[in-house]
Backbone as numpy.savetxt, mean C-alpha at the origin, in Angstrom:
# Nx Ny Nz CAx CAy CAz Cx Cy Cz
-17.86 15.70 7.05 -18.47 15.62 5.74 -19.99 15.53 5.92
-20.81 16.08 4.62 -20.30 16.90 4.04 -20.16 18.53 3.75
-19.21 18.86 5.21 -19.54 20.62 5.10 -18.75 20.89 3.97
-18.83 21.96 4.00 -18.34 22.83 2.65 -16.29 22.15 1.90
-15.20 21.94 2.89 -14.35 21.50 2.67 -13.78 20.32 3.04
-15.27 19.76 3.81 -14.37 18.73 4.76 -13.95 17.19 3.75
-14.45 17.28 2.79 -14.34 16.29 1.97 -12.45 16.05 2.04
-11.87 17.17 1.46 -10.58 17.39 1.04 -9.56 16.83 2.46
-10.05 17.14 3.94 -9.57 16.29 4.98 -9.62 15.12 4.76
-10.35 14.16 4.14 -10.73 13.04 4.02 -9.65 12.64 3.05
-9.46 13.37 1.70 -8.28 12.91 1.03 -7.08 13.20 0.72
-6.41 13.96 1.65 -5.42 14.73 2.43 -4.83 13.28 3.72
-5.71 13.30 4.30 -5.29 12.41 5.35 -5.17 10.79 4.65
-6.04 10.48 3.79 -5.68 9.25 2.81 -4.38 9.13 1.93
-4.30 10.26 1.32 -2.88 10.93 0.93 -1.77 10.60 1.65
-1.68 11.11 2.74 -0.23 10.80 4.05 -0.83 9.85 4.04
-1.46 8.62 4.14 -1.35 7.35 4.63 -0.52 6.41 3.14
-0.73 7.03 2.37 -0.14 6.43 1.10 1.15 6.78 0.84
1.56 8.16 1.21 2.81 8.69 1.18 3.84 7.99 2.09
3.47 7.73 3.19 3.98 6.86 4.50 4.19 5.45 4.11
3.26 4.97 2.96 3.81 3.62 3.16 4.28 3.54 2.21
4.63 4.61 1.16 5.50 4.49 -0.13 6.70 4.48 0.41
7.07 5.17 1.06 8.33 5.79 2.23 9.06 4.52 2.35
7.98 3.83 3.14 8.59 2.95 4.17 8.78 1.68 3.41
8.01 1.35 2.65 8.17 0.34 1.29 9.69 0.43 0.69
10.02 1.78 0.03 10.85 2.17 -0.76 12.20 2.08 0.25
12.10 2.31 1.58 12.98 2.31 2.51 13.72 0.22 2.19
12.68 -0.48 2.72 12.75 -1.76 2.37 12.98 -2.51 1.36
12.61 -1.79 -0.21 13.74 -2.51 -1.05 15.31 -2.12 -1.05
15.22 -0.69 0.02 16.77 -0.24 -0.65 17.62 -1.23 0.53
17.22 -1.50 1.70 17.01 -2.49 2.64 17.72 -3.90 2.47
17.07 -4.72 1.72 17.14 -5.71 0.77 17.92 -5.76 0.01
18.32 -4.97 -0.46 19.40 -4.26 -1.95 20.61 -4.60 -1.11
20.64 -3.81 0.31 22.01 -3.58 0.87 22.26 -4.91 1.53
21.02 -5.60 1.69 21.23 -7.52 2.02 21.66 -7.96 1.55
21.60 -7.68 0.33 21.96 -8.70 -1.07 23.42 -8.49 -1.25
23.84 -7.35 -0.96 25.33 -7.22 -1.48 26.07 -7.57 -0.20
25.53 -8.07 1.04 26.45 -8.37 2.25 26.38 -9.70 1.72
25.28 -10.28 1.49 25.71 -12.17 1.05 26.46 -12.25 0.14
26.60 -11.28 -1.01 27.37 -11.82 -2.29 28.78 -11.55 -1.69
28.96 -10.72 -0.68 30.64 -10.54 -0.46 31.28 -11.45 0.61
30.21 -12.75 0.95 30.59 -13.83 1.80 30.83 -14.87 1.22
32.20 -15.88 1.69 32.72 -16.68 0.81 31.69 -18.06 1.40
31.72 -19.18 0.69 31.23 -20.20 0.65 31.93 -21.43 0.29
31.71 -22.48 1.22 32.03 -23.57 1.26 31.53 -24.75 0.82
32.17 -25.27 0.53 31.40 -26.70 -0.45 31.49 -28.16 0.78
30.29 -28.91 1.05 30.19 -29.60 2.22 31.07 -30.85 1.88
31.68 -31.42 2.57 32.17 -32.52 2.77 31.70 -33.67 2.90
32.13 -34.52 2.25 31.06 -36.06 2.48 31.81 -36.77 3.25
32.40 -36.82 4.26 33.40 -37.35 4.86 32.81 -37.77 6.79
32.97 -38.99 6.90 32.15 -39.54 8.43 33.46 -38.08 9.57
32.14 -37.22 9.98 32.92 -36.58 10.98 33.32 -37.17 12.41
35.01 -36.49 12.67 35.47 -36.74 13.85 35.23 -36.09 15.18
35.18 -36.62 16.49 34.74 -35.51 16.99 35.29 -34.31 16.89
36.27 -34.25 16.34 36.78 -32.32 16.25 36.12 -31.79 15.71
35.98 -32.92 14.49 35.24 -32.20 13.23 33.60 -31.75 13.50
33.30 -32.81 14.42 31.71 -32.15 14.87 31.65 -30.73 15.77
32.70 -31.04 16.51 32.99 -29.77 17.16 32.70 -28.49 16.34
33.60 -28.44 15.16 34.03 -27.03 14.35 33.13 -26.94 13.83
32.15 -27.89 13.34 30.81 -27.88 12.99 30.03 -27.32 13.83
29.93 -27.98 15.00 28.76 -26.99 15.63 29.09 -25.65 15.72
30.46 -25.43 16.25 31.24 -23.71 16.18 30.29 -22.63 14.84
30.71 -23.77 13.74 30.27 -22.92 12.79 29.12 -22.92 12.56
27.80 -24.15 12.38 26.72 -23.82 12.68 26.09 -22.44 13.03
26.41 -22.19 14.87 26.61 -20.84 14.95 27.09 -19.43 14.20
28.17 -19.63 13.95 28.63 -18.55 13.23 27.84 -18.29 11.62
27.43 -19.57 11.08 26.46 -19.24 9.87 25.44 -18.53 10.40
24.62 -18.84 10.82 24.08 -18.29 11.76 23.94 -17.20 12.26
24.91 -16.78 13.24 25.22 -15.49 13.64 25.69 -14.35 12.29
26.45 -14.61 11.32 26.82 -13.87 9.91 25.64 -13.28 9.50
24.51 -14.26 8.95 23.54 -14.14 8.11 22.46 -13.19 8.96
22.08 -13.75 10.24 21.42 -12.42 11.42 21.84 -11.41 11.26
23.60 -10.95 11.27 24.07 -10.21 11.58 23.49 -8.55 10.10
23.92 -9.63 8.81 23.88 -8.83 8.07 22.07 -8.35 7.90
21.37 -9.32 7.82 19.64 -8.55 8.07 19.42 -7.75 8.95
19.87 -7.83 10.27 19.82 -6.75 11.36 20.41 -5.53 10.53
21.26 -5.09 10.10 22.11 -4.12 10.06 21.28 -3.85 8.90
20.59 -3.92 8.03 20.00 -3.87 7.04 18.74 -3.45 6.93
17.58 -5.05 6.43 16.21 -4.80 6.63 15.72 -4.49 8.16
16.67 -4.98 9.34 15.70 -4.87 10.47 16.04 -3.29 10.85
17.12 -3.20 10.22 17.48 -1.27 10.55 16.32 -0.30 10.37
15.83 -0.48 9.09 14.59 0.36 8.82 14.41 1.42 9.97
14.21 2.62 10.05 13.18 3.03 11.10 12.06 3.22 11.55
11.12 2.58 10.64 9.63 1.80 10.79 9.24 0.52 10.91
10.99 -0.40 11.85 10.59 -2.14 11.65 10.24 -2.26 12.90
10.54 -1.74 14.11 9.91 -1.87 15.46 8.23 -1.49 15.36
8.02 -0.37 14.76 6.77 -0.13 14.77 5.89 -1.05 14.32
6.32 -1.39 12.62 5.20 -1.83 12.12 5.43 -3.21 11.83
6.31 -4.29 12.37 6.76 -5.52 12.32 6.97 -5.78 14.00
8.05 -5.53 14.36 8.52 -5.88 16.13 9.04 -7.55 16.13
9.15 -8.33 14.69 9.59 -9.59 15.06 10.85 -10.16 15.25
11.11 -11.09 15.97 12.58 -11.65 16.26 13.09 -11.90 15.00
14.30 -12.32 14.15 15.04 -12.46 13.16 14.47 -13.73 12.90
14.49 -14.89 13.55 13.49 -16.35 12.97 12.53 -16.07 12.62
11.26 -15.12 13.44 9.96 -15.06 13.16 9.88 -13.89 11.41
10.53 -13.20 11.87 10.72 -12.42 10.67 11.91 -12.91 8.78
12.37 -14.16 9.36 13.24 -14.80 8.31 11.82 -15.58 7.38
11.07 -16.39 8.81 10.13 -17.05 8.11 9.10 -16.37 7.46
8.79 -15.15 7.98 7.71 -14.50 6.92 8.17 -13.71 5.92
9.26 -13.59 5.41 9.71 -12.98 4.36 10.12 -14.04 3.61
11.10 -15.06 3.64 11.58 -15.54 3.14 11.18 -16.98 3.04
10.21 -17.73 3.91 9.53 -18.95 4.24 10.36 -19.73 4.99
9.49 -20.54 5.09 9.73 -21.80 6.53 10.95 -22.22 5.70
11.03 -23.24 4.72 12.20 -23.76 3.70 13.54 -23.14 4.12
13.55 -21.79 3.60 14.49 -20.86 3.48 15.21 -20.54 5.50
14.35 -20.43 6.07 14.57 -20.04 7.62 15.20 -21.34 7.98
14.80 -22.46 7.81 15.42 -23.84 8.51 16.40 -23.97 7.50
17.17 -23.80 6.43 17.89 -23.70 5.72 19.20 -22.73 6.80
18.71 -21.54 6.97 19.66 -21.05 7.83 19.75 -21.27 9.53
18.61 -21.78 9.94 19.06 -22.60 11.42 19.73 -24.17 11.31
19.77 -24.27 10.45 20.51 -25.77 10.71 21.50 -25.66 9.80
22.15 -24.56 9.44 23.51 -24.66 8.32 24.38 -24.62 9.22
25.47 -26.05 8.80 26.49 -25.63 9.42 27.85 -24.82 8.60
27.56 -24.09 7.88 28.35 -23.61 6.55 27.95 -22.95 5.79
28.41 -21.74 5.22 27.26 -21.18 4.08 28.09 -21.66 2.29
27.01 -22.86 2.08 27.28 -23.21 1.04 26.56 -22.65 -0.20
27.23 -22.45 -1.49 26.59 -22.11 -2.48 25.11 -22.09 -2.52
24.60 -23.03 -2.21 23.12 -23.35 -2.24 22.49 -22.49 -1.18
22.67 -22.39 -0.47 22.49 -21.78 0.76 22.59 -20.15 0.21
23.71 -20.10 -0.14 24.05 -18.60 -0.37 22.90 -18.05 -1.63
22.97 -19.21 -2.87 22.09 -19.06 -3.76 20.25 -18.67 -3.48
19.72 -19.44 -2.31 18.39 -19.27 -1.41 18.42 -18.31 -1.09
19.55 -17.74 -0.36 19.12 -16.33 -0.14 18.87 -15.50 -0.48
19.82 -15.22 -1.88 19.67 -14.04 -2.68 18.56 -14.15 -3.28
18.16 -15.49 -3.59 16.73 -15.44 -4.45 15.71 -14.72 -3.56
15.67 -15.35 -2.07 14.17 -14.82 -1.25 14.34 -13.35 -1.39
15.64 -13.28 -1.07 15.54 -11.56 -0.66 15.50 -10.46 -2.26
15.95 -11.46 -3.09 15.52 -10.98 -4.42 13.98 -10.91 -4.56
13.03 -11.92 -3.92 11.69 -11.85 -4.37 11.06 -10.47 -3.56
11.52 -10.47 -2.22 10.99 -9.52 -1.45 11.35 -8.38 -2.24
12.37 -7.99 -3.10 12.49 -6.65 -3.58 11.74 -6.34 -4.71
11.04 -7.77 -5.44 10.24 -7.65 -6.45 8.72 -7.41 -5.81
8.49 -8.11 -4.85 7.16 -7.92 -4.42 6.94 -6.49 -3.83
8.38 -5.79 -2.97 7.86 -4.06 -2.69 7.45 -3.50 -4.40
8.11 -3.50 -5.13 8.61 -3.00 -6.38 6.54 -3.01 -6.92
6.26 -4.09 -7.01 4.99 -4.09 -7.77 3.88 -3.47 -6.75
4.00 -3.57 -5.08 3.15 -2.67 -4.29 3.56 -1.48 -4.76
4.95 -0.95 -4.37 5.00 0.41 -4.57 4.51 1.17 -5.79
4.44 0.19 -7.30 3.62 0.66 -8.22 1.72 1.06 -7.82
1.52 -0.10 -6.92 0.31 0.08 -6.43 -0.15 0.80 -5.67
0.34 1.41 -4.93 0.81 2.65 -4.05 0.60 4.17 -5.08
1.63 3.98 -6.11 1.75 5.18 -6.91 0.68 5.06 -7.37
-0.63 4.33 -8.10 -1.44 4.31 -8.60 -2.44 4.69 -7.72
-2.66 4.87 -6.26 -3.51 5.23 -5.51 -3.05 6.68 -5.25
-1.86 6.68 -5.02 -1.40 8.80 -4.87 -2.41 8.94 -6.38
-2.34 8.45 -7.73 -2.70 9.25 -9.19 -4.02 9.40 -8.51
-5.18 8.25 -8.16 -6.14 7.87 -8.11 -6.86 9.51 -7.20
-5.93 9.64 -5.86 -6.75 10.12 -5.03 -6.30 11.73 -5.14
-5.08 12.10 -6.35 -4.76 13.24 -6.89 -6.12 13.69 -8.30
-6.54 12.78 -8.43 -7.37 12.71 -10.03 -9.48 12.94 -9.30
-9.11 11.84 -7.73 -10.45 12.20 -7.05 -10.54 13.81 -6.69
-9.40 14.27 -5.88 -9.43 15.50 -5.29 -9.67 16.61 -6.19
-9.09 16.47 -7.67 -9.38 17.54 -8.75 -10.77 17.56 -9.27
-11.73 16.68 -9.32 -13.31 16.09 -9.14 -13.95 16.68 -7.95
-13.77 16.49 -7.15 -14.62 16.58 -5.35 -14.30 18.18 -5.56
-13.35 18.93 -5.99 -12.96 20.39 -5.84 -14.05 20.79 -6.83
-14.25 20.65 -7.95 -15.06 21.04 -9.12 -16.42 20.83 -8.69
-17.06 19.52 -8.01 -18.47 19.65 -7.74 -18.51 20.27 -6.54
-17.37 20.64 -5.77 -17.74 21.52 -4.39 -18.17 22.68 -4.67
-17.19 23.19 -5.88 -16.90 24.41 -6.03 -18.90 24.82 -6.96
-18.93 24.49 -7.47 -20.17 24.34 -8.30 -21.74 24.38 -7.83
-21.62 23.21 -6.37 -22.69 23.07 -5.89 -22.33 24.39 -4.57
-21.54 25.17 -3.95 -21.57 26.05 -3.03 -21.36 27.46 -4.30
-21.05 27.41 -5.01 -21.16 28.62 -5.90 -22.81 28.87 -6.30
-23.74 27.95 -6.07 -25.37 28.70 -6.15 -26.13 28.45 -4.99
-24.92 27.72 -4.18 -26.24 27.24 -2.83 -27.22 28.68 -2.11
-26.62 30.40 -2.48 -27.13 30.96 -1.83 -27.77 31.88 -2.78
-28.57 31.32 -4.26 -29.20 31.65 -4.97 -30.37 31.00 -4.73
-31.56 31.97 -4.81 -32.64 31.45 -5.01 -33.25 31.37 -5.83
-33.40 30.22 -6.08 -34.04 29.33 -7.46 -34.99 30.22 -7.83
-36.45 30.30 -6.92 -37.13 30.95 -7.55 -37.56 32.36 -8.22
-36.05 33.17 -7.90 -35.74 33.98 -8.74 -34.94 33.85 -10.32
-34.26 33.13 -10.82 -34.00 32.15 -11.90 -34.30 32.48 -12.59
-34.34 32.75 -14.24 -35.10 32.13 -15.22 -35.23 30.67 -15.67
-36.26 30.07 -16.52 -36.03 29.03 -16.56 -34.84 28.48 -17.61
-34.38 29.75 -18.26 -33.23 29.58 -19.35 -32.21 28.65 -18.06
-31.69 29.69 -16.91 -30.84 29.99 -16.30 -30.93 28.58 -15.40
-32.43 28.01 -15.08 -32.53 27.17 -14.14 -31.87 25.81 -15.24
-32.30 25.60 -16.13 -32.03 24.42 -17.01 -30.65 24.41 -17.59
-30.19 25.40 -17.20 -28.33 25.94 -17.53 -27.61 25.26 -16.50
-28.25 25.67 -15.06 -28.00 24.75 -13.92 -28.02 23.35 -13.66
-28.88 22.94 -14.42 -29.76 21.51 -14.02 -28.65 20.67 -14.76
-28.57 21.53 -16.45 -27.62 20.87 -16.81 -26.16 20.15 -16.76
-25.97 21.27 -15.68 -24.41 21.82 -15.43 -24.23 20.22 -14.07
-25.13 20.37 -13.13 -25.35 19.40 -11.97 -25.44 18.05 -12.67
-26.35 18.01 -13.77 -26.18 16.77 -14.05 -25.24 16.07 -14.72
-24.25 17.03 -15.38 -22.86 16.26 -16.27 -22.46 16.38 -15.06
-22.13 16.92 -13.56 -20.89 16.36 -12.44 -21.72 15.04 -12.09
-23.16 14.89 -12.16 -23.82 13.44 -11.56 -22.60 12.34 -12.18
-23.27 12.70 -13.41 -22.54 11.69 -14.47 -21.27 11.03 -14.27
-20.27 12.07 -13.97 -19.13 11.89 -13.38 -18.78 11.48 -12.09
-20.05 11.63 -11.03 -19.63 11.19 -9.67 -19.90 9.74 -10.10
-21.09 9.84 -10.74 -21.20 8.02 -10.88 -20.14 7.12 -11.49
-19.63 7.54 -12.88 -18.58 7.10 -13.23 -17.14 6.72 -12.33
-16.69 7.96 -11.18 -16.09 7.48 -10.25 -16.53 6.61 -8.92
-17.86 6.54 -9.22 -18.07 5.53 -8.45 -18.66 3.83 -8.86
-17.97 3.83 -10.09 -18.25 2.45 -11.23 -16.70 2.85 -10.85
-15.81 3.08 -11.39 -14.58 3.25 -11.71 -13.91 2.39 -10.47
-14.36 3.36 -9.50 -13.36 2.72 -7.99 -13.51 1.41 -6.98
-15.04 0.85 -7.62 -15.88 -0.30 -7.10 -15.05 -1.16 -8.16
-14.92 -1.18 -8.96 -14.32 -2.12 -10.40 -12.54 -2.41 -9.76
-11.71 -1.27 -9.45 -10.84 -1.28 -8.84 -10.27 -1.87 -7.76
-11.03 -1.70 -6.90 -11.43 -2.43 -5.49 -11.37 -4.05 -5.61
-12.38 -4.17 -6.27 -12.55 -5.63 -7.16 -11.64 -6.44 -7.41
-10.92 -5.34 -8.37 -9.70 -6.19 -9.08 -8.71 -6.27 -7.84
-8.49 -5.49 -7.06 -7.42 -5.71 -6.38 -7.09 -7.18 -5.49
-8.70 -6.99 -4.78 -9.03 -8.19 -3.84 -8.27 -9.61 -4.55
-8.17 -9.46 -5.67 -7.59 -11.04 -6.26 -6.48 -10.49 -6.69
-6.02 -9.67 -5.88 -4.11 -9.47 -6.62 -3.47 -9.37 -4.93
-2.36 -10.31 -5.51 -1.41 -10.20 -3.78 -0.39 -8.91 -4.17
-0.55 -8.23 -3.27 0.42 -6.85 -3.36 0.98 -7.12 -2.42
1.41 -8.35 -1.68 2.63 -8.68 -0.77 2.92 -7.93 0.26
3.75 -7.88 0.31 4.34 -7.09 1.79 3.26 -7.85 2.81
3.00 -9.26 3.50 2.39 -9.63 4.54 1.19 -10.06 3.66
1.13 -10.22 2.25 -0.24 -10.71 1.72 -1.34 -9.95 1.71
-1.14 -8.88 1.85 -2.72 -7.57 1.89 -3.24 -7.39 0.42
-4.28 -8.31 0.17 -4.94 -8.57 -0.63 -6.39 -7.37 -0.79
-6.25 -6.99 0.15 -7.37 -5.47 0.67 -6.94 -4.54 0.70
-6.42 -3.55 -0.02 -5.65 -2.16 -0.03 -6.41 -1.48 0.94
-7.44 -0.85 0.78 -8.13 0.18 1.43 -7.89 -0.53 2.85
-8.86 -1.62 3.25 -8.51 -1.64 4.72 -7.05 -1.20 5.41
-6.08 -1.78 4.82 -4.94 -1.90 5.37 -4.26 -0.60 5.28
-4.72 0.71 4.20 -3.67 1.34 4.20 -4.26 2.44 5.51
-5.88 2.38 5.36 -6.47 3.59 6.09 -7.36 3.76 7.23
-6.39 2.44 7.79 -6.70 2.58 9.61 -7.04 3.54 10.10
-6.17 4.86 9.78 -6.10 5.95 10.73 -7.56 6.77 10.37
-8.40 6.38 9.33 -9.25 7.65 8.86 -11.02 6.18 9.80
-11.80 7.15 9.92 -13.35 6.49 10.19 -14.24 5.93 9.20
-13.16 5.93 7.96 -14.06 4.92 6.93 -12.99 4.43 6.32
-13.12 3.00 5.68 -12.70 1.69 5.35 -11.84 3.15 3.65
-13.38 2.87 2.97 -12.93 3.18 1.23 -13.59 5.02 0.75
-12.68 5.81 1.47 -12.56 7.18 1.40 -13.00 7.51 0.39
-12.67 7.00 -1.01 -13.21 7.88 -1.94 -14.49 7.38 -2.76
-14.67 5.97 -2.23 -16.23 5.84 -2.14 -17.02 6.91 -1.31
-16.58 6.80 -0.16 -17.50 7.63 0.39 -17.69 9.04 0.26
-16.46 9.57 -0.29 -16.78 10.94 -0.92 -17.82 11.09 -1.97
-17.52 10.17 -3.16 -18.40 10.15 -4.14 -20.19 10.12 -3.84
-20.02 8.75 -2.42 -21.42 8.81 -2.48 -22.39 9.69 -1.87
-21.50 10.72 -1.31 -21.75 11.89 -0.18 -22.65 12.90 -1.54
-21.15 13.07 -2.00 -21.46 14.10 -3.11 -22.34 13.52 -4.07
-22.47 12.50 -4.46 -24.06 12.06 -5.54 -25.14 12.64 -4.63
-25.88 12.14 -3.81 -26.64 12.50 -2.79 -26.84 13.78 -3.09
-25.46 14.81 -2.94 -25.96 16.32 -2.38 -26.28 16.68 -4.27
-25.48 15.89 -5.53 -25.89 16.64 -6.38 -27.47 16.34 -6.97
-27.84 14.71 -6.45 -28.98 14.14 -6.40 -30.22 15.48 -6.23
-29.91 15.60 -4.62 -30.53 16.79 -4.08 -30.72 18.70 -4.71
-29.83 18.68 -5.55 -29.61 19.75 -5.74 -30.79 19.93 -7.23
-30.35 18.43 -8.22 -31.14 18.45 -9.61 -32.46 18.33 -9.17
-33.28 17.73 -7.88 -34.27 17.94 -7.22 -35.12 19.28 -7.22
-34.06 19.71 -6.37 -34.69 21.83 -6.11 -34.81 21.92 -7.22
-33.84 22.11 -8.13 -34.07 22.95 -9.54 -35.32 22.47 -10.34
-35.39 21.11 -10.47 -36.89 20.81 -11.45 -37.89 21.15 -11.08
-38.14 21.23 -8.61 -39.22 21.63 -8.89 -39.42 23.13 -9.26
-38.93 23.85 -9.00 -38.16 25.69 -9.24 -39.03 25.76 -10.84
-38.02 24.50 -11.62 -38.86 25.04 -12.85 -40.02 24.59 -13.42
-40.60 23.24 -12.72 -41.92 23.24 -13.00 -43.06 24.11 -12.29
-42.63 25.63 -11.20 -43.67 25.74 -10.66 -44.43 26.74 -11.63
C-alpha cells in the first residue's frame, strides 16, 4: 500500500481472518449444543446424609472417579473435538473446564462423588452461557464481515477515481473540468473522513464490551495477527485521505495558475 490494488489485499486477508473465526466460533456453539444433550441424557443421584461405611467410602471414591471420568468423557468427544482446539486452545480438560466454565463449576466436578441434580443443573447453565457468549461474538464477527464488505465497496470507488485521472495532465484541463474534479475528490474526502470518525467511534465502543470467547475486549488486535497492521481499515482510510489530500492539492494549484 498504497499501489494501485494493494489496498484490497489488505481487506481480503482481514476478510479470511474473520471468516475463520466465524467458522470456528460457530463450530463451538454447535460443540456445546452436543454437550448439553450428553448431560441431559445422564441420570442423577440425590446425596445421602447418612455417616459412610467403609464400603460405602469405597463406592464413593469408585464413583468420584467415574463422575469424573463421564463428564471429561462427554466434553472431549464434543467441545474438545473441534478441529481448531489443539491449535488455538491445546488445554488439558481441568485447565480448559476452568476457563470456560470457572473455578466454582471445575471443583464442582473434581470433587463430585455423584452427579447430582445440582451438579447436573451447573453444568448445563456454564455450558449454556458459553453458547450465549459465541452467539453475541459471532454477531460481532458478522458485523465486521458487513463493516469490511461496506469498506471495500468505498476503497474500490476512491481507487477507481483517483487512478482514472492520475495520467491526465492537469494543466491541460479546463478550469470548468478542473473544479468538476476538485469537486468530485472532495465528496470521496468527505467520506474517507466519515469512515474514519465511523471506525475510531467503533473501536471505542468495543474496548468496553466483552465479546468473550477468552475475554477479547480488543477485536482488531486479536482477530488480525496474521496482517502488519493492528486496525486495517484505519489504515486504509488514512492511506487514502493522504493520497486524496494530495490529489485536491495538484488540482487548486493547476487552477490557480
Amino acid at each position: 500500500m498504497p499501489e494501485r490494488d494493494s489496498w484490497s489485499v489488505y481487506i481480503e486477508t482481514a476478510a479470511d481472518s474473520v471468516r475463520q473465526e466465524h467458522m470456528e466460533v460457530k463450530q463451538e456453539c454447535e460443540a456445546f449444543k452436543r454437550f448439553c444433550q450428553r448431560i441431559r441424557t445422564l441420570e442423577t443421584q440425590i446425596p445421602q446424609i447418612t455417616q459412610p461405611s467403609f464400603r460405602t467410602q469405597q463406592i464413593r471414591s469408585f464413583s468420584e472417579q467415574s463422575v469424573r471420568d463421564v463428564i471429561e468423557l462427554c466434553y472431549r468427544e464434543t467441545v474438545m473435538a473441534v478441529d481448531h482446539y489443539e491449535q488455538v486452545y491445546g488445554n488439558s480438560f481441568g485447565d480448559e473446564i476452568s476457563a470456560e466454565f470457572g473455578n466454582n463449576v471445575a471443583v464442582l466436578i473434581l470433587e463430585a462423588t455423584l452427579l447430582s441434580p445440582l451438579l447436573k443443573q451447573r453444568l448445563l447453565q456454564a455450558a449454556q452461557q458459553c453458547i450465549n457468549s459465541r452467539r453475541i461474538f459471532l454477531k460481532t464477527l458478522e458485523d465486521e464481515q458487513n463493516t469490511l464488505k461496506a469498506a471495500h465497496s468505498t476503497c474500490q470507488k476512491i481507487q477507481q477515481t483517483l487512478f482514472s485521472n492520475e495520467d491526465n495532465s492537469l494543466n491541460t484541463l479546463s478550469n470548468r473540468r478542473l473544479i468538476e474534479q476538485y469537486e468530485s475528490i472532495r465528496s470521496l474526502d468527505d467520506e474517507c473522513e466519515k469512515w474514519l470518525h465511523r471506525r475510531q467511534q467503533q473501536i471505542h465502543d468495543r474496548r468496553s464490551t466483552n465479546s468473550t470467547k477468552g475475554e477479547y475486549r480488543v477485536l482488531c488486535p486479536y482477530l488480525y495477527t496474521s496482517l502488519d497492521v493492528t486496525y486495517p481499515i484505519l489504515t486504509i482510510f488514512v492511506i487514502l485521505h493522504e493520497q486524496l489530500q494530495t490529489r485536491k492539492q495538484q488540482i487548486f494549484r493547476s487552477y490557480i495558475r
